[in-house]
mmCIF file of C-alpha atoms in Angstrom:
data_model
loop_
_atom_site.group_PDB
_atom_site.id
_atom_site.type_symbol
_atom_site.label_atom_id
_atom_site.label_comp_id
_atom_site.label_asym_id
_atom_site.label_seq_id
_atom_site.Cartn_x
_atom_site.Cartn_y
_atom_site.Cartn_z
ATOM 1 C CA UNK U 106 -27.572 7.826 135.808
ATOM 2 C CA UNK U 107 -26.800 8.086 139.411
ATOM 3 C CA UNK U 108 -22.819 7.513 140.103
ATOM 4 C CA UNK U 109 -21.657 6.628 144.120
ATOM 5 C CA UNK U 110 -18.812 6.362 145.435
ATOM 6 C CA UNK U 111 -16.467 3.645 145.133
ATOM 7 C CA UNK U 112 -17.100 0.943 147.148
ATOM 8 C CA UNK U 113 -15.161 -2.528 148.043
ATOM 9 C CA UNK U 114 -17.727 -5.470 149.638
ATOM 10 C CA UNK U 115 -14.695 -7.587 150.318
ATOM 11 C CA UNK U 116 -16.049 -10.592 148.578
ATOM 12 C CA UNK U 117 -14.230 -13.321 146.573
ATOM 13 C CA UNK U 118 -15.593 -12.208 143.258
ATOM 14 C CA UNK U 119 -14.108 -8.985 143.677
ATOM 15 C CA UNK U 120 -14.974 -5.425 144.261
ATOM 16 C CA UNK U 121 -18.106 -3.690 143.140
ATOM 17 C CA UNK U 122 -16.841 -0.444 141.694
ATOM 18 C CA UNK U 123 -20.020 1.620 142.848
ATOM 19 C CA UNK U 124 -18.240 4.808 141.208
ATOM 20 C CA UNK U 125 -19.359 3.680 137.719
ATOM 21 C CA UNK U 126 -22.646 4.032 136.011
ATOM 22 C CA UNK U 127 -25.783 1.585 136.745
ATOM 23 C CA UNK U 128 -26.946 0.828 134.042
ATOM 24 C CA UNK U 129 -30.189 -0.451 133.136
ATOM 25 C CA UNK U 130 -30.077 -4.633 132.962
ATOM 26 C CA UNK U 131 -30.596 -6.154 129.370
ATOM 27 C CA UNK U 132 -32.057 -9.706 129.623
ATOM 28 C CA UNK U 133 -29.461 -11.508 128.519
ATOM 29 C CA UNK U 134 -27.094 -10.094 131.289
ATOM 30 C CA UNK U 135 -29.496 -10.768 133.971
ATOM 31 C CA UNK U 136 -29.889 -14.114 132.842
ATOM 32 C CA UNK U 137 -25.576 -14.396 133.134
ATOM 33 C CA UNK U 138 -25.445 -13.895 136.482
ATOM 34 C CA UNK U 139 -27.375 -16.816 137.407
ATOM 35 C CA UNK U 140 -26.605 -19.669 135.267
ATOM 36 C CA UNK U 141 -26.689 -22.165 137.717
ATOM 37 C CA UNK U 142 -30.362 -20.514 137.928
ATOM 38 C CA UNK U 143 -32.885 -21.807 140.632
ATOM 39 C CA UNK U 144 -35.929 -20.247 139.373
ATOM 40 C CA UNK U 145 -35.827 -18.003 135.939
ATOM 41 C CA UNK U 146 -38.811 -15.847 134.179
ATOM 42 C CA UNK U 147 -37.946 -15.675 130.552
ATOM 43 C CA UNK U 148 -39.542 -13.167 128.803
ATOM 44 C CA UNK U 149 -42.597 -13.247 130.926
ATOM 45 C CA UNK U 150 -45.423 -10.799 130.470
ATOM 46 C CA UNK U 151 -48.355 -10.677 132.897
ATOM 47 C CA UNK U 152 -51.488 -8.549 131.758
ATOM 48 C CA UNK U 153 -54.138 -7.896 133.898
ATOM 49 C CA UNK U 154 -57.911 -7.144 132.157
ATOM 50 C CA UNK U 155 -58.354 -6.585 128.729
ATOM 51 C CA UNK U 156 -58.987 -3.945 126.050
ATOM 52 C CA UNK U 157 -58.938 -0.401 127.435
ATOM 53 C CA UNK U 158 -59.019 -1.243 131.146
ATOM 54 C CA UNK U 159 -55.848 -3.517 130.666
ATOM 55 C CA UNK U 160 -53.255 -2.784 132.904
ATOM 56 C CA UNK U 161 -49.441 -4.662 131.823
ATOM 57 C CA UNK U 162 -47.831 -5.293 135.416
ATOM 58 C CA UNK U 163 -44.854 -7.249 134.149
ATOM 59 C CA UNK U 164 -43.469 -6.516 130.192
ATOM 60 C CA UNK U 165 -40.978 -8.638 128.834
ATOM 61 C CA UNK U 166 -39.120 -9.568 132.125
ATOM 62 C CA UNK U 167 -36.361 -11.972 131.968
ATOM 63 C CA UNK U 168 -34.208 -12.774 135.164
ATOM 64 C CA UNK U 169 -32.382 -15.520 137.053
ATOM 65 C CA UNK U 170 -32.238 -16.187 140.519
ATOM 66 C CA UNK U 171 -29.114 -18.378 141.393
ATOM 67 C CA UNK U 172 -28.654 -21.180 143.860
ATOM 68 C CA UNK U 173 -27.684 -20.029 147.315
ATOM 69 C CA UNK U 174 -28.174 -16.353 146.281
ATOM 70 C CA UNK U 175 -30.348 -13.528 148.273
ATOM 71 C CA UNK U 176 -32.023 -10.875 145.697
ATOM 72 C CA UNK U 177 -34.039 -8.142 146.503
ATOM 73 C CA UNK U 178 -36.776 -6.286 144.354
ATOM 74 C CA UNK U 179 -37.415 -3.015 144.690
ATOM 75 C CA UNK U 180 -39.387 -0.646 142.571
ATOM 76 C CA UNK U 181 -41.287 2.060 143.000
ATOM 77 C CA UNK U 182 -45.477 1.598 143.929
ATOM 78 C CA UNK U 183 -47.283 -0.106 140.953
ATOM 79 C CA UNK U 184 -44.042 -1.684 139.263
ATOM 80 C CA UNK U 185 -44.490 -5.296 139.511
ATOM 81 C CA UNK U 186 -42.812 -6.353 142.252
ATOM 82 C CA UNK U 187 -45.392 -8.546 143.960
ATOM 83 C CA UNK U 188 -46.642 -9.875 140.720
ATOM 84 C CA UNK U 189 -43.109 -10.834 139.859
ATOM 85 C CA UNK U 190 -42.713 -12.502 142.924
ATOM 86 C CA UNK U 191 -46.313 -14.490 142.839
ATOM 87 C CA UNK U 192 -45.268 -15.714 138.841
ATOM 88 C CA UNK U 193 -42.136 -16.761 139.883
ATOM 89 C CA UNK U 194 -43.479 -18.725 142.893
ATOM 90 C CA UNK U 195 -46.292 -20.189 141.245
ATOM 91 C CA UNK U 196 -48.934 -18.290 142.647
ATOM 92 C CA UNK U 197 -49.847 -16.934 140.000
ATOM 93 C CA UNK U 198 -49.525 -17.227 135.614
ATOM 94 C CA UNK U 199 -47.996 -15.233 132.964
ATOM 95 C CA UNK U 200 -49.522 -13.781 130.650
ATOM 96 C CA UNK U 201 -47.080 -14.455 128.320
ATOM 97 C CA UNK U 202 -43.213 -16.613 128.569
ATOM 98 C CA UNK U 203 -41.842 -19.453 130.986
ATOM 99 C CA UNK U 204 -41.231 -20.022 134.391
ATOM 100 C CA UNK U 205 -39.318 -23.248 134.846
ATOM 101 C CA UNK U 206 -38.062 -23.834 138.561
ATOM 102 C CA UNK U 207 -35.115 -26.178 138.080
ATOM 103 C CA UNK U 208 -35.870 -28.026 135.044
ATOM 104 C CA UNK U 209 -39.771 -27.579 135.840
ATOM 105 C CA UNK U 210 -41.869 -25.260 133.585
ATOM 106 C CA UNK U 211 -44.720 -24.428 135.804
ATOM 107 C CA UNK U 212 -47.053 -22.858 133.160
ATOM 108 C CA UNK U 213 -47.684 -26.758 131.466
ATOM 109 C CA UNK U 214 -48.810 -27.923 135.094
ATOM 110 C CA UNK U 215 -52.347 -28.135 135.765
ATOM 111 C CA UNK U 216 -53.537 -26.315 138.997
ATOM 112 C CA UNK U 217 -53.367 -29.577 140.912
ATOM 113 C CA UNK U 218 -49.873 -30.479 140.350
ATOM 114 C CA UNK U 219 -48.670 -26.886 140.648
ATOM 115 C CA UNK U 220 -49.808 -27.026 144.002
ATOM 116 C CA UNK U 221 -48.268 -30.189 145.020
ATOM 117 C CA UNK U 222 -44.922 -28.075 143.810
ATOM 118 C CA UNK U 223 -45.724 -25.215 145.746
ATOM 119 C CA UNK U 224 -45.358 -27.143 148.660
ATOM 120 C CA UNK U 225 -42.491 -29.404 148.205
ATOM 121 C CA UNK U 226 -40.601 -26.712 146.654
ATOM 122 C CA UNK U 227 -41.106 -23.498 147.330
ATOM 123 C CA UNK U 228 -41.414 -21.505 150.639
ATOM 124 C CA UNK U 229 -43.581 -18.102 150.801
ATOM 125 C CA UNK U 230 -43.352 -15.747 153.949
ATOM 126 C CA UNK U 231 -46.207 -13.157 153.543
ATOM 127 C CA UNK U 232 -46.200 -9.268 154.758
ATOM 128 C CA UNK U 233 -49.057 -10.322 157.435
ATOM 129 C CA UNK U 234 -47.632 -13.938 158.416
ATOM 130 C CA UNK U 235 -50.820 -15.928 157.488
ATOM 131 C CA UNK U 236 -50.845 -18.131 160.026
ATOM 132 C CA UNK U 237 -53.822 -20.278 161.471
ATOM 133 C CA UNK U 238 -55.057 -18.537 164.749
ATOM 134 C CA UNK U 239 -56.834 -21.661 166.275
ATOM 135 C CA UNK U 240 -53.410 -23.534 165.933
ATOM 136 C CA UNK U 241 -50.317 -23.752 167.997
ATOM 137 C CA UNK U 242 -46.872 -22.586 166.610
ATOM 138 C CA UNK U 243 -46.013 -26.460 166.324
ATOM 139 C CA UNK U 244 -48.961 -27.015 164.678
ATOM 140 C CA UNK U 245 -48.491 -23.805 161.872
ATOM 141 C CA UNK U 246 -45.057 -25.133 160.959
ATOM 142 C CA UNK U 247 -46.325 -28.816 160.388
ATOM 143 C CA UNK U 248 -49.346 -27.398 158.139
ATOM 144 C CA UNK U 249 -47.785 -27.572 154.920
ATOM 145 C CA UNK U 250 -46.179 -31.321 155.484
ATOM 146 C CA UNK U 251 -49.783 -32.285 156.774
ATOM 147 C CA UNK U 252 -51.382 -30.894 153.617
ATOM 148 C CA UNK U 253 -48.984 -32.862 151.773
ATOM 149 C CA UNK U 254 -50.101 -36.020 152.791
ATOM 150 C CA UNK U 255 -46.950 -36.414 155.060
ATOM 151 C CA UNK U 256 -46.753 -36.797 158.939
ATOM 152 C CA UNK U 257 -44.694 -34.498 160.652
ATOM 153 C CA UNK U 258 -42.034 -35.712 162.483
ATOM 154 C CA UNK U 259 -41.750 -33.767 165.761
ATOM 155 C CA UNK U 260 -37.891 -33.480 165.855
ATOM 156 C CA UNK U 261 -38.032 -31.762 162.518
ATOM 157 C CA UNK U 262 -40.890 -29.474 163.528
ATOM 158 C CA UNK U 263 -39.243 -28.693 166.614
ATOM 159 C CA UNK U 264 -35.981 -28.165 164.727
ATOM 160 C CA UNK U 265 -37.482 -25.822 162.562
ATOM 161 C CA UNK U 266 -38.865 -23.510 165.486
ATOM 162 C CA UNK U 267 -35.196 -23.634 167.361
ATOM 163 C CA UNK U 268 -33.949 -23.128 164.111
ATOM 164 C CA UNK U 269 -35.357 -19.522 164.528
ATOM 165 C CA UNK U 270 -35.451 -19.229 167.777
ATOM 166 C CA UNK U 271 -38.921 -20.046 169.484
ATOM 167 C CA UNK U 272 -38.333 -23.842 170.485
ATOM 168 C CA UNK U 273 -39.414 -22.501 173.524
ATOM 169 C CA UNK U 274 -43.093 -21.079 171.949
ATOM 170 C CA UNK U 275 -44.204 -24.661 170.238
ATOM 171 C CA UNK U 276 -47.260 -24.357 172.102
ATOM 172 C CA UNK U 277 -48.225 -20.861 172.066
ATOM 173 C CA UNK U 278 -50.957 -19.648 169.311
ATOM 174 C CA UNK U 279 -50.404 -16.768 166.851
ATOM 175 C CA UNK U 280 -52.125 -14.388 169.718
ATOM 176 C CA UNK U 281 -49.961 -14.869 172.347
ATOM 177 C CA UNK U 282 -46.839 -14.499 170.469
ATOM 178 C CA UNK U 283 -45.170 -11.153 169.582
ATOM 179 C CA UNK U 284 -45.628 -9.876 165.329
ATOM 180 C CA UNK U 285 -42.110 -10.613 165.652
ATOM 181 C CA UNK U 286 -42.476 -14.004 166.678
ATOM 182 C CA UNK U 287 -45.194 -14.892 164.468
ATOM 183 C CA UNK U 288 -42.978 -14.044 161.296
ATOM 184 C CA UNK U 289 -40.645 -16.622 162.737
ATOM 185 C CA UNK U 290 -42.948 -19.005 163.077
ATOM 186 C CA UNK U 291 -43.921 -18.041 159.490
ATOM 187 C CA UNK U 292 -40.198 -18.427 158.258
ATOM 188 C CA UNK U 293 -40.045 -21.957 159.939
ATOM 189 C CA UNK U 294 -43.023 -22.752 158.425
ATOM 190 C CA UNK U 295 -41.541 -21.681 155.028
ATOM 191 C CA UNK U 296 -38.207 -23.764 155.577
ATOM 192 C CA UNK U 297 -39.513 -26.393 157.265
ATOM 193 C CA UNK U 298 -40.049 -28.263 153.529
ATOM 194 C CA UNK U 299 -36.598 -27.474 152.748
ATOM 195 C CA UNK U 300 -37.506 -25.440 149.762
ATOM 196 C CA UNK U 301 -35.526 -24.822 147.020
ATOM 197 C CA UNK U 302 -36.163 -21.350 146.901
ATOM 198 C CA UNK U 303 -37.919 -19.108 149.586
ATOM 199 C CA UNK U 304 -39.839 -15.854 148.220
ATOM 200 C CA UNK U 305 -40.823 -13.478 151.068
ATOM 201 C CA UNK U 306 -43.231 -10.050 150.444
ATOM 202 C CA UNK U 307 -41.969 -7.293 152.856
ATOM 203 C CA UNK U 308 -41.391 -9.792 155.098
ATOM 204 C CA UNK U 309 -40.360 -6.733 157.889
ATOM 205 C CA UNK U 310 -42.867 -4.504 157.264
ATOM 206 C CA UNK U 311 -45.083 -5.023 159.814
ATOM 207 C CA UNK U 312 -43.000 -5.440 162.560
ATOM 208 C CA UNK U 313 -40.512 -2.714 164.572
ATOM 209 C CA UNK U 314 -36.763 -2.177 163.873
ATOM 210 C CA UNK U 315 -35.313 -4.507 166.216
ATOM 211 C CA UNK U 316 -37.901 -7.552 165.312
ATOM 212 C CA UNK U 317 -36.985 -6.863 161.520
ATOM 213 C CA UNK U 318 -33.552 -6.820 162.336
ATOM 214 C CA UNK U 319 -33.734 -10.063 163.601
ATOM 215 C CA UNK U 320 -36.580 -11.523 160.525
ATOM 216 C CA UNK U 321 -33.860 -10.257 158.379
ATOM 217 C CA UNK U 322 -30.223 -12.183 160.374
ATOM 218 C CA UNK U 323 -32.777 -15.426 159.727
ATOM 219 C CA UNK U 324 -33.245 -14.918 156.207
ATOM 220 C CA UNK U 325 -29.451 -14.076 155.567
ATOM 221 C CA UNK U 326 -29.001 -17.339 157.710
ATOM 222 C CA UNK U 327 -30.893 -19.442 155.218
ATOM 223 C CA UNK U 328 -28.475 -18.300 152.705
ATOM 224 C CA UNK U 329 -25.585 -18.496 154.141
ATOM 225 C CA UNK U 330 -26.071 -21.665 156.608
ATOM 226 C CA UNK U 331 -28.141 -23.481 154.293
ATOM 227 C CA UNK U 332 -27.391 -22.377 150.979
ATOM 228 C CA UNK U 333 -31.308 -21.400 150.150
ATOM 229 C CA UNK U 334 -32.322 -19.230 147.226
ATOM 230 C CA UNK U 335 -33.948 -16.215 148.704
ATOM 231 C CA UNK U 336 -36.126 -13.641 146.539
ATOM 232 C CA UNK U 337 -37.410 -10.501 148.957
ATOM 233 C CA UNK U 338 -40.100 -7.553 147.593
ATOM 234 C CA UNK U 339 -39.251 -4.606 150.323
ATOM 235 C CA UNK U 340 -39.081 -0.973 150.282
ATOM 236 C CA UNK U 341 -36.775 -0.567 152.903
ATOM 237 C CA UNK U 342 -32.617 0.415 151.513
ATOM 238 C CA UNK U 343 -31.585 -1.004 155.097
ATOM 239 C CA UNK U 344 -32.956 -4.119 154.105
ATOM 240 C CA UNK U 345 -32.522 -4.725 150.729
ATOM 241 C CA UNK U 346 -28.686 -3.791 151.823
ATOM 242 C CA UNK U 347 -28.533 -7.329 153.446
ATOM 243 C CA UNK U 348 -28.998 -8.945 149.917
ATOM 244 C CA UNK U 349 -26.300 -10.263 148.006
ATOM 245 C CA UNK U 350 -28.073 -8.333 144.537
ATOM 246 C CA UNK U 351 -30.628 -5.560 144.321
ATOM 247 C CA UNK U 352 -32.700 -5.733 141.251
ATOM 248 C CA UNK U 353 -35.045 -2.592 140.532
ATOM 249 C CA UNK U 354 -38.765 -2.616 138.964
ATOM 250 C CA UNK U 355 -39.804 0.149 136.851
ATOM 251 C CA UNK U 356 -43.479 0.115 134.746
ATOM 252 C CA UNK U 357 -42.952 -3.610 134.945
ATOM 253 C CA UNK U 358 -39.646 -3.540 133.656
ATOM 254 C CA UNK U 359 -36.123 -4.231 134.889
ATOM 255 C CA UNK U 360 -34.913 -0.772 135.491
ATOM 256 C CA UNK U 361 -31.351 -1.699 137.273
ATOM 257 C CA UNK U 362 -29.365 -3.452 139.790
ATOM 258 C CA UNK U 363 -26.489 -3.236 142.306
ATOM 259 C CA UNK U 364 -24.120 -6.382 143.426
ATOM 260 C CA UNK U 365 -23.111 -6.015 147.194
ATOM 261 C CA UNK U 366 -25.116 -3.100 147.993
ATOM 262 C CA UNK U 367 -24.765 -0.190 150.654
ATOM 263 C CA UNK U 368 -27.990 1.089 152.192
ATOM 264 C CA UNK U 369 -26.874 4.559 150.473
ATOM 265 C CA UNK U 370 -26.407 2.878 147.054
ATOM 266 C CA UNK U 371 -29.791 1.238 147.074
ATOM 267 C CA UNK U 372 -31.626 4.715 148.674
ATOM 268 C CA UNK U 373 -30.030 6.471 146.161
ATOM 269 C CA UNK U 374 -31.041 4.374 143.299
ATOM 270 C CA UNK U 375 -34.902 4.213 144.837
ATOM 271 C CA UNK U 376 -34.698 8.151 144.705
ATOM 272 C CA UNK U 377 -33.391 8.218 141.040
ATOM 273 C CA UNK U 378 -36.729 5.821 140.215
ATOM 274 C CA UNK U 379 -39.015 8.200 142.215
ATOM 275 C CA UNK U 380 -39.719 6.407 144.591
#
C-alpha cells in the first residue's frame, strides 16, 4: 500500500498518522466510525441486468455515514460511486441488503411513501443543477415544499437564498444567473427542507475554480454551521480534501479511506487505484 508522510489535522480526536499503511476498510470498521449513523447501507448489493449481460455495480457494501459528518467517495470510473450515492438517497434500490435512514428502512416503502421521504428528508444537489428554467430562483428553492403539499413561507425561502449568498437573485431565472450561481440556488434548494442528510454528485464539476471554491465553503458550512450529514461523489483530491473522511470505490467495493485528508494523501491514493 501507499505510505505518506506523517500528518497532524489538529482535531480533537487526535492526529491522523498518514505515515502508516491504508488499509483496505472491512465492514464492520466502517460501520464503527459512524455509530451514531445517519444513513447506513448494510451489506447492499446492486446488480444491474441479468445473466451474461449482468453488470454488479455495488458488491457487498456496508458503510455509515455519521451525524454532522462530510464524506467523500471517490473511485476510479465504473466503481459505484453514483449508484452508491442514488441507493443511499433513495433514488434508487438494492439489489440485495438494507438502507435504513435513521430508524427508516427504505427498501419496505412503496414508491409513494419513499418519495414523500425523499423530500422531507433528504437533499440531492446534481452535477448539472436541475433546476426549472421557466422559474425564478425563489420559485426553484420553494419547489420541493410546494410538491410537498406545504406553502412556502417567504422568510424561509428568502433565508435559504441569503443563506448562500444570492438574496439578492430571488427573482432572476436559471439563465440569467452564473453556473455558479445556479448550484447555489441548487444547494438552497437542497437545504431549504432541512434535510437530514444532503448527497451531492460532483457538485463542482461543472463550474470554474473559484465558483467551486465557493460551492464547496457552502457545503463545509452546512456541516459545520448546521451540523448536516454531507455525502459528495467527486474526482477532484482538492475537493474531497475539504471532507472530514475520504472513502474509496473499487469494482463496487470499499477499497480504502483516509480521516482528515491532504489533497496529496487523497491524489495519491486515487493514483494507487488507477485512477
Amino acid at each position: 500500500m501507499t505510505s505518506f508522510n506523517t500528518h497532524t489535522h489538529g482535531h480533537s480526536d487526535g492526529p491522523y498518522l498518514a505515515g502508516a499503511e491504508v488499509r483496505p476498510m472491512r465492514a464492520a470498521t466502517v460501520v464503527s466510525l459512524a455509530a451514531d449513523a445517519v444513513v447506513r447501507l448494510d451489506s447492499v448489493t446492486k446488480v444491474y441486468g441479468s445473466g451474461a449481460q449482468a453488470v454488479t455495480a455495488l458488491d457487498g457494501v456496508t458503510i455509515g455515514f455519521a451525524a454532522g459528518e462530510f464524506t467523500a467517495v471517490m473511485g476510479p470510473s465504473g466503481s459505484g460511486k453514483t449508484t452508491l450515492l442514488q441507493v443511499a438517497a433513495g433514488i434508487d434500490r438494492p439489489t440485495s441488503g438494507q438502507v435504513p435512514i435513521g430508524d427508516t428502512e427504505l427498501g419496505r416503502m412503496s414508491e409513494r411513501r419513499l418519495t414523500v421521504l425523499r423530500r422531507r428528508r433528504v437533499g440531492f444537489v446534481f452535477q448539472s443543477f436541475n433546476l426549472m428554467g421557466s422559474l425564478t430562483a425563489e420559485q426553484n428553492v420553494a419547489l420541493p415544499l410546494r410538491l410537498d403539499g406545504r406553502r412556502p413561507k417567504a422568510t424561509a425561502v428568502r433565508e435559504a437564498l441569503a443563506r448562500v449568498g444570492l438574496d439578492g437573485r430571488a427573482r432572476h431565472r436559471p439563465a440569467e444567473l452564473s453556473g455558479g450561481q445556479q448550484q447555489r440556488v441548487a444547494i438552497a434548494r437542497a437545504l431549504v427542507t432541512r434535510p437530514e442528510v444532503v448527497f451531492a454528485d460532483e457538485p463542482t464539476e461543472a463550474l470554474d475554480r473559484r465558483s467551486g471554491r465557493a460551492v464547496l465553503d457552502l457545503l463545509r458550512e452546512a456541516v459545520d454551521g448546521f451540523g448536516q450529514t454531507l455525502v459528495m461523489v467527486t474526482h477532484d483530491p482538492a475537493a474531497a480534501a475539504r471532507a472530514d473522511r475520504v472513502v474509496f470505490l473499487a469494482d463496487g467495493r470499499l477499497a480504502g479511506q483516509l480521516q482528515r485528508p491532504t489533497v496529496e494523501q487523497v491524489a495519491g491514493y486515487m493514483t494507487r487505484l488507477g485512477d
